[in-house]
Coordinates of C-alpha atoms in Angstrom, one line a residue:
M874 CA 0.0 0.0 0.0
P875 CA 1.5 3.4 -1.0
R876 CA 1.9 6.1 1.6
A877 CA -0.8 8.8 1.6
I878 CA 0.6 12.3 1.0
W879 CA -2.6 14.2 2.0
S880 CA -5.9 13.5 3.6
G881 CA -9.1 15.4 3.6
S882 CA -12.5 14.9 1.9
I883 CA -14.3 15.4 -1.4
S884 CA -17.2 17.8 -1.0
F885 CA -20.0 18.7 -3.3
G886 CA -23.4 19.8 -2.1
L887 CA -24.1 18.1 1.2
V888 CA -22.1 15.0 0.2
N889 CA -18.8 14.6 2.0
V890 CA -16.4 11.7 1.1
P891 CA -13.3 11.3 3.4
V892 CA -10.3 10.4 1.2
R893 CA -6.5 9.9 1.1
L894 CA -4.3 11.2 -1.7
Y895 CA -1.7 8.9 -3.3
G896 CA 0.8 9.5 -6.0
A897 CA -0.4 7.8 -9.2
V898 CA 3.0 7.7 -11.0
S899 CA 6.2 6.0 -10.0
E900 CA 8.9 7.3 -12.3
H901 CA 11.7 4.9 -13.2
K902 CA 14.5 7.3 -12.9
L903 CA 18.2 6.4 -12.4
R904 CA 19.3 8.4 -9.4
F905 CA 22.9 9.8 -9.4
H906 CA 24.9 11.2 -6.5
F907 CA 27.6 13.8 -6.4
V908 CA 30.7 12.2 -4.7
H909 CA 34.3 13.1 -4.2
E910 CA 36.1 11.2 -7.0
K911 CA 39.2 10.8 -4.8
D912 CA 37.5 8.6 -2.1
S913 CA 33.8 8.2 -3.2
S914 CA 32.6 10.2 -0.2
P915 CA 29.2 11.8 -0.7
I916 CA 29.1 15.5 -1.3
G917 CA 27.0 17.0 1.6
Y918 CA 24.4 19.7 1.5
E919 CA 24.7 22.6 3.9
K920 CA 22.4 25.5 4.6
I921 CA 24.8 28.4 4.4
C922 CA 24.0 32.0 5.2
K923 CA 25.3 33.9 2.2
K924 CA 26.1 37.0 4.2
E925 CA 28.0 35.3 7.1
G926 CA 29.3 32.4 5.1
K927 CA 28.4 30.0 8.0
P928 CA 26.0 27.1 8.4
V929 CA 22.5 28.0 9.8
P930 CA 20.7 25.6 12.2
D931 CA 17.2 24.5 11.1
D932 CA 15.5 26.4 14.0
E933 CA 16.8 29.7 12.7
I934 CA 15.4 29.1 9.1
V935 CA 12.0 30.6 8.3
K936 CA 9.9 31.0 5.2
A937 CA 9.9 34.5 3.8
F938 CA 8.2 36.3 0.9
E939 CA 10.3 39.0 -1.0
F940 CA 7.6 41.8 -1.1
E941 CA 10.1 44.1 -2.8
K942 CA 13.7 43.8 -3.7
G943 CA 15.5 43.1 -0.4
E944 CA 12.4 43.5 1.7
Y945 CA 11.2 40.1 3.2
V946 CA 8.1 39.3 5.2
F947 CA 8.7 36.4 7.5
M948 CA 6.0 33.7 7.6
Q949 CA 5.1 31.3 10.4
D950 CA 3.0 28.2 10.4
E951 CA 0.0 30.0 11.9
D952 CA 0.1 32.5 9.1
F953 CA -0.5 29.8 6.5
R954 CA -3.3 28.4 8.7
A955 CA -4.9 31.9 8.9
A956 CA -5.2 31.9 5.1
R957 CA -7.6 29.0 5.1
V958 CA -9.9 29.3 2.1
E959 CA -12.2 26.8 0.3
G960 CA -10.4 23.6 -0.2
Y961 CA -8.0 23.8 2.8
K962 CA -8.8 20.2 3.9
T963 CA -11.4 19.4 1.3
I964 CA -11.5 18.9 -2.5
D965 CA -14.5 21.2 -3.2
I966 CA -16.2 20.2 -6.5
L967 CA -17.4 23.4 -8.2
D968 CA -18.7 22.1 -11.5
F969 CA -19.0 19.0 -13.7
V970 CA -17.8 19.3 -17.3
P971 CA -17.2 16.8 -20.1
Y972 CA -13.7 15.4 -19.6
E973 CA -12.9 15.5 -23.3
D974 CA -13.4 19.3 -23.3
I975 CA -10.3 19.8 -21.1
D976 CA -7.3 20.7 -23.2
P977 CA -4.3 18.4 -22.1
I978 CA -2.1 21.5 -21.7
Y979 CA -3.9 22.1 -18.4
F980 CA -2.8 18.8 -16.9
S981 CA 0.0 19.1 -14.4
H982 CA 0.1 16.0 -12.2
T983 CA -2.0 12.9 -11.5
Y984 CA -2.9 11.5 -8.1
Y985 CA -5.2 8.7 -6.9
L986 CA -7.8 9.2 -4.3
G987 CA -8.6 6.2 -2.1
P988 CA -11.4 6.1 0.6
D989 CA -10.5 6.8 4.2
R990 CA -11.6 4.4 6.9
G991 CA -15.3 4.1 7.1
A992 CA -15.9 6.0 3.8
E993 CA -16.2 3.0 1.5
K994 CA -19.9 3.4 0.9
T995 CA -20.0 7.1 0.0
Y996 CA -16.8 6.6 -2.0
S997 CA -18.4 3.8 -4.1
L998 CA -21.5 5.8 -4.6
L999 CA -19.5 8.7 -6.0
V1000 CA -17.5 6.4 -8.3
K1001 CA -20.6 4.8 -9.8
A1002 CA -22.4 8.1 -10.2
M1003 CA -19.4 9.7 -12.0
E1004 CA -18.8 6.6 -14.2
G1005 CA -22.3 6.8 -15.6
S1006 CA -22.1 10.5 -16.3
E1007 CA -18.7 10.5 -18.2
L1008 CA -18.1 13.9 -16.6
A1009 CA -15.1 15.3 -14.7
G1010 CA -15.6 17.2 -11.4
I1011 CA -13.7 20.5 -11.4
A1012 CA -12.5 21.2 -7.9
K1013 CA -10.2 23.4 -5.7
F1014 CA -8.0 22.0 -3.0
V1015 CA -5.1 23.4 -0.9
M1016 CA -1.8 21.4 -0.8
R1017 CA 1.8 22.5 -0.1
D1018 CA 0.8 26.1 0.7
R1019 CA -1.0 26.5 -2.5
Q1020 CA -4.6 26.4 -3.7
N1021 CA -4.8 24.0 -6.7
L1022 CA -7.3 23.4 -9.4
G1023 CA -8.1 19.8 -10.2
A1024 CA -10.3 17.5 -12.3
L1025 CA -11.8 14.4 -10.7
R1026 CA -12.4 11.5 -13.0
I1027 CA -12.8 7.7 -12.6
R1028 CA -10.1 5.3 -13.8
D1029 CA -10.7 1.6 -13.3
G1030 CA -13.0 2.1 -10.4
V1031 CA -10.7 4.6 -8.6
I1032 CA -11.2 8.3 -8.3
T1033 CA -8.3 10.0 -10.0
L1034 CA -7.3 13.7 -9.3
E1035 CA -5.7 15.5 -12.2
Q1036 CA -4.0 18.6 -10.9
L1037 CA -4.6 21.4 -13.4
Y1038 CA -2.9 24.7 -14.2
Y1039 CA -5.0 27.8 -13.9
A1040 CA -5.8 29.6 -17.2
D1041 CA -3.5 32.5 -16.4
E1042 CA -0.6 30.1 -16.0
I1043 CA -0.7 29.0 -19.6
R1044 CA 1.6 31.2 -21.7
D1045 CA 0.2 33.1 -24.7
I1046 CA 1.2 31.5 -28.0
D1047 CA 0.9 34.5 -30.3
E1048 CA 4.6 35.3 -30.2
I1049 CA 5.5 31.6 -30.8
K1050 CA 3.2 30.8 -33.8
A1051 CA 4.9 30.4 -37.1
S1052 CA 4.3 33.1 -39.7
R1053 CA 1.7 32.2 -42.3
S1054 CA 3.5 30.5 -45.2
R1055 CA 1.9 29.4 -48.4
V1056 CA 1.6 25.6 -48.6
S1057 CA 0.8 23.9 -51.9
S1058 CA -2.1 21.4 -52.1
K1059 CA 0.5 18.7 -53.2
E1060 CA 2.6 19.3 -50.1
L1061 CA -0.5 19.2 -47.9
K1062 CA -1.8 15.9 -49.4
M1063 CA 1.6 14.2 -48.9
A1064 CA 1.8 15.5 -45.3
E1065 CA -1.6 14.0 -44.7
R1066 CA -0.5 10.7 -46.2
L1067 CA 2.6 10.7 -44.0
I1068 CA 0.4 11.2 -40.9
E1069 CA -1.9 8.4 -42.1
S1070 CA 1.0 6.0 -42.5
F1071 CA 2.0 6.5 -38.8
T1072 CA -1.6 6.2 -37.5
T1073 CA -2.3 3.3 -35.2
D1074 CA -4.1 2.4 -31.9
W1075 CA -2.9 3.9 -28.6
R1076 CA -0.9 1.2 -26.8
P1077 CA 1.1 2.8 -24.0
E1078 CA 3.0 -0.4 -23.2
K1079 CA 4.5 -0.2 -26.7
Y1080 CA 6.7 2.8 -25.7
K1081 CA 9.8 2.0 -23.6
D1082 CA 12.5 4.2 -22.0
T1083 CA 15.3 2.9 -24.1
Y1084 CA 17.7 5.7 -23.0
R1085 CA 17.4 4.5 -19.4
D1086 CA 18.0 0.9 -20.4
E1087 CA 21.1 1.8 -22.4
L1088 CA 22.4 4.1 -19.6
Y1089 CA 21.9 1.3 -17.0
A1090 CA 23.7 -1.2 -19.3
I1091 CA 26.7 1.3 -19.5
I1092 CA 26.7 1.6 -15.7
R1093 CA 26.8 -2.2 -15.3
A1094 CA 29.6 -2.5 -17.9
K1095 CA 31.7 0.2 -16.2
R1096 CA 31.1 -1.6 -12.9
K1097 CA 32.7 -4.6 -14.4
G1098 CA 35.7 -2.5 -15.5
K1099 CA 34.8 -2.4 -19.2
E1100 CA 35.8 0.6 -21.4
I1101 CA 33.0 2.5 -23.0
H1102 CA 33.4 4.1 -26.4
A1103 CA 30.7 6.3 -27.9
A1104 CA 29.9 5.4 -31.5
P1105 CA 30.1 8.3 -34.0
D1106 CA 26.8 10.0 -34.8
V1107 CA 25.1 8.8 -37.9
E1108 CA 24.8 11.7 -40.2
E1109 CA 21.7 11.9 -42.4
E1110 CA 21.7 13.7 -45.7
A1111 CA 19.3 16.7 -45.7
P1112 CA 16.6 16.4 -48.4
T1113 CA 16.8 19.0 -51.1
D1114 CA 13.3 20.3 -50.5
L1115 CA 10.1 19.8 -48.6
L1116 CA 8.4 17.6 -51.2
T1117 CA 11.5 15.3 -51.3
A1118 CA 11.5 15.1 -47.5
L1119 CA 7.8 14.2 -47.4
R1120 CA 8.2 11.6 -50.2
E1121 CA 11.2 9.9 -48.6
S1122 CA 9.5 9.9 -45.2
I1123 CA 6.5 8.1 -46.7
E1124 CA 8.7 5.5 -48.3
R1125 CA 10.6 5.0 -45.1
S1126 CA 7.4 4.5 -43.1
R1127 CA 6.2 1.9 -45.7
G1128 CA 9.5 0.1 -45.5
S1129 CA 9.4 0.0 -41.7
V1130 CA 5.9 -1.4 -41.8
R1131 CA 7.0 -4.1 -44.2
A1132 CA 10.1 -4.8 -42.0
G1133 CA 8.0 -5.0 -38.9
T1134 CA 5.5 -7.4 -40.5
S1135 CA 8.1 -9.7 -42.1
R1136 CA 10.8 -9.7 -39.4
G1137 CA 8.8 -9.7 -36.2
G1138 CA 8.0 -6.2 -34.9
D1139 CA 9.8 -2.9 -34.3
L1140 CA 13.6 -2.8 -34.2
A1141 CA 13.5 -1.4 -30.7
D1142 CA 11.7 -4.6 -29.4
L1143 CA 14.6 -6.8 -30.6
S1144 CA 17.5 -7.9 -28.4
K1145 CA 21.0 -6.5 -28.8
Q1146 CA 22.2 -9.8 -30.2
E1147 CA 19.5 -9.8 -32.8
L1148 CA 20.3 -6.2 -33.8
D1149 CA 24.0 -7.2 -34.0
Q1150 CA 23.1 -10.0 -36.5
R1151 CA 21.0 -7.6 -38.6
A1152 CA 23.8 -5.0 -38.5
K1153 CA 26.3 -7.6 -39.7
A1154 CA 24.0 -8.6 -42.6
A1155 CA 23.5 -4.9 -43.5
G1156 CA 27.3 -4.3 -43.5
I1157 CA 27.2 -1.6 -40.8
E1158 CA 30.7 -0.8 -39.7
G1159 CA 31.6 -0.2 -36.0
R1160 CA 28.6 -2.3 -34.9
S1161 CA 30.6 -4.1 -32.1
K1162 CA 31.0 -0.8 -30.2
M1163 CA 27.5 0.4 -30.7
T1164 CA 24.9 0.5 -28.0
K1165 CA 21.4 -1.0 -28.7
A1166 CA 19.9 2.5 -29.4
E1167 CA 22.8 3.3 -31.8
L1168 CA 22.2 -0.1 -33.6
V1169 CA 18.5 0.7 -34.0
R1170 CA 19.3 4.1 -35.5
A1171 CA 21.9 2.7 -37.8
L1172 CA 19.6 -0.1 -39.1
R1173 CA 16.8 2.4 -39.6
H1174 CA 19.1 4.6 -41.6
A1175 CA 20.3 1.7 -43.7
A1176 CA 16.8 0.5 -44.5

């Protein structure tokens, strides 16, 4: 059972559902440490006063807001408690909206909400009611000294809280948009064909973090005392024009589909030994020093 990081209740109308908040995502990150190369000793973290140049004990450190340059307002725990507003210990549902109407740019972080002790019945009632409606509950809640906006939805029988950005936190795109350029009907049709050639069903398990796997393989090799040599980057020739780029992209996508059908799936799904064998058959030089990711790139380039 994961550890709850917040507890409170979901509130709408006169209904109150005690819940606990859990992280919904467990990232597979490789964690690195700064150490002294000489003796592998960890590099410590000290809270240093920049003016005195001396360490500061925890009981002398306070939160402060810089109201103006160099002018700080010190804050105590009771100051944050005094600012209690809607959603301080509750997730207050304000509206229900179609979930598909929420632009993904507003999604910030995902959490699971599980029932607190004794709240199983009201929790189950809310789950079933929301499942039938296909709506998301837009709510406010306070966590980590901040009032957050969220969207409640049901995923596999569990209430999921999508933390949202506020509208004024989304940057304006007018300065980023490309200037209007004339696109020919032929270029547009070929671009649409290219998109169509890549279109498939959404299967999240298909996508793997190959960089993490390759980096971990290098870590294990270095642990065994092996030397690591980076293979040279494979340079691709730039197409002469946009139409040529589109045409070549379509041909490559067709070739990769044929290769996947006839040789058992995407290259990234193959083992390094299988990739080595294909690289040998394709006459790729320097293959023995290539990582799995580099072999995949080289084989795709040679296709």
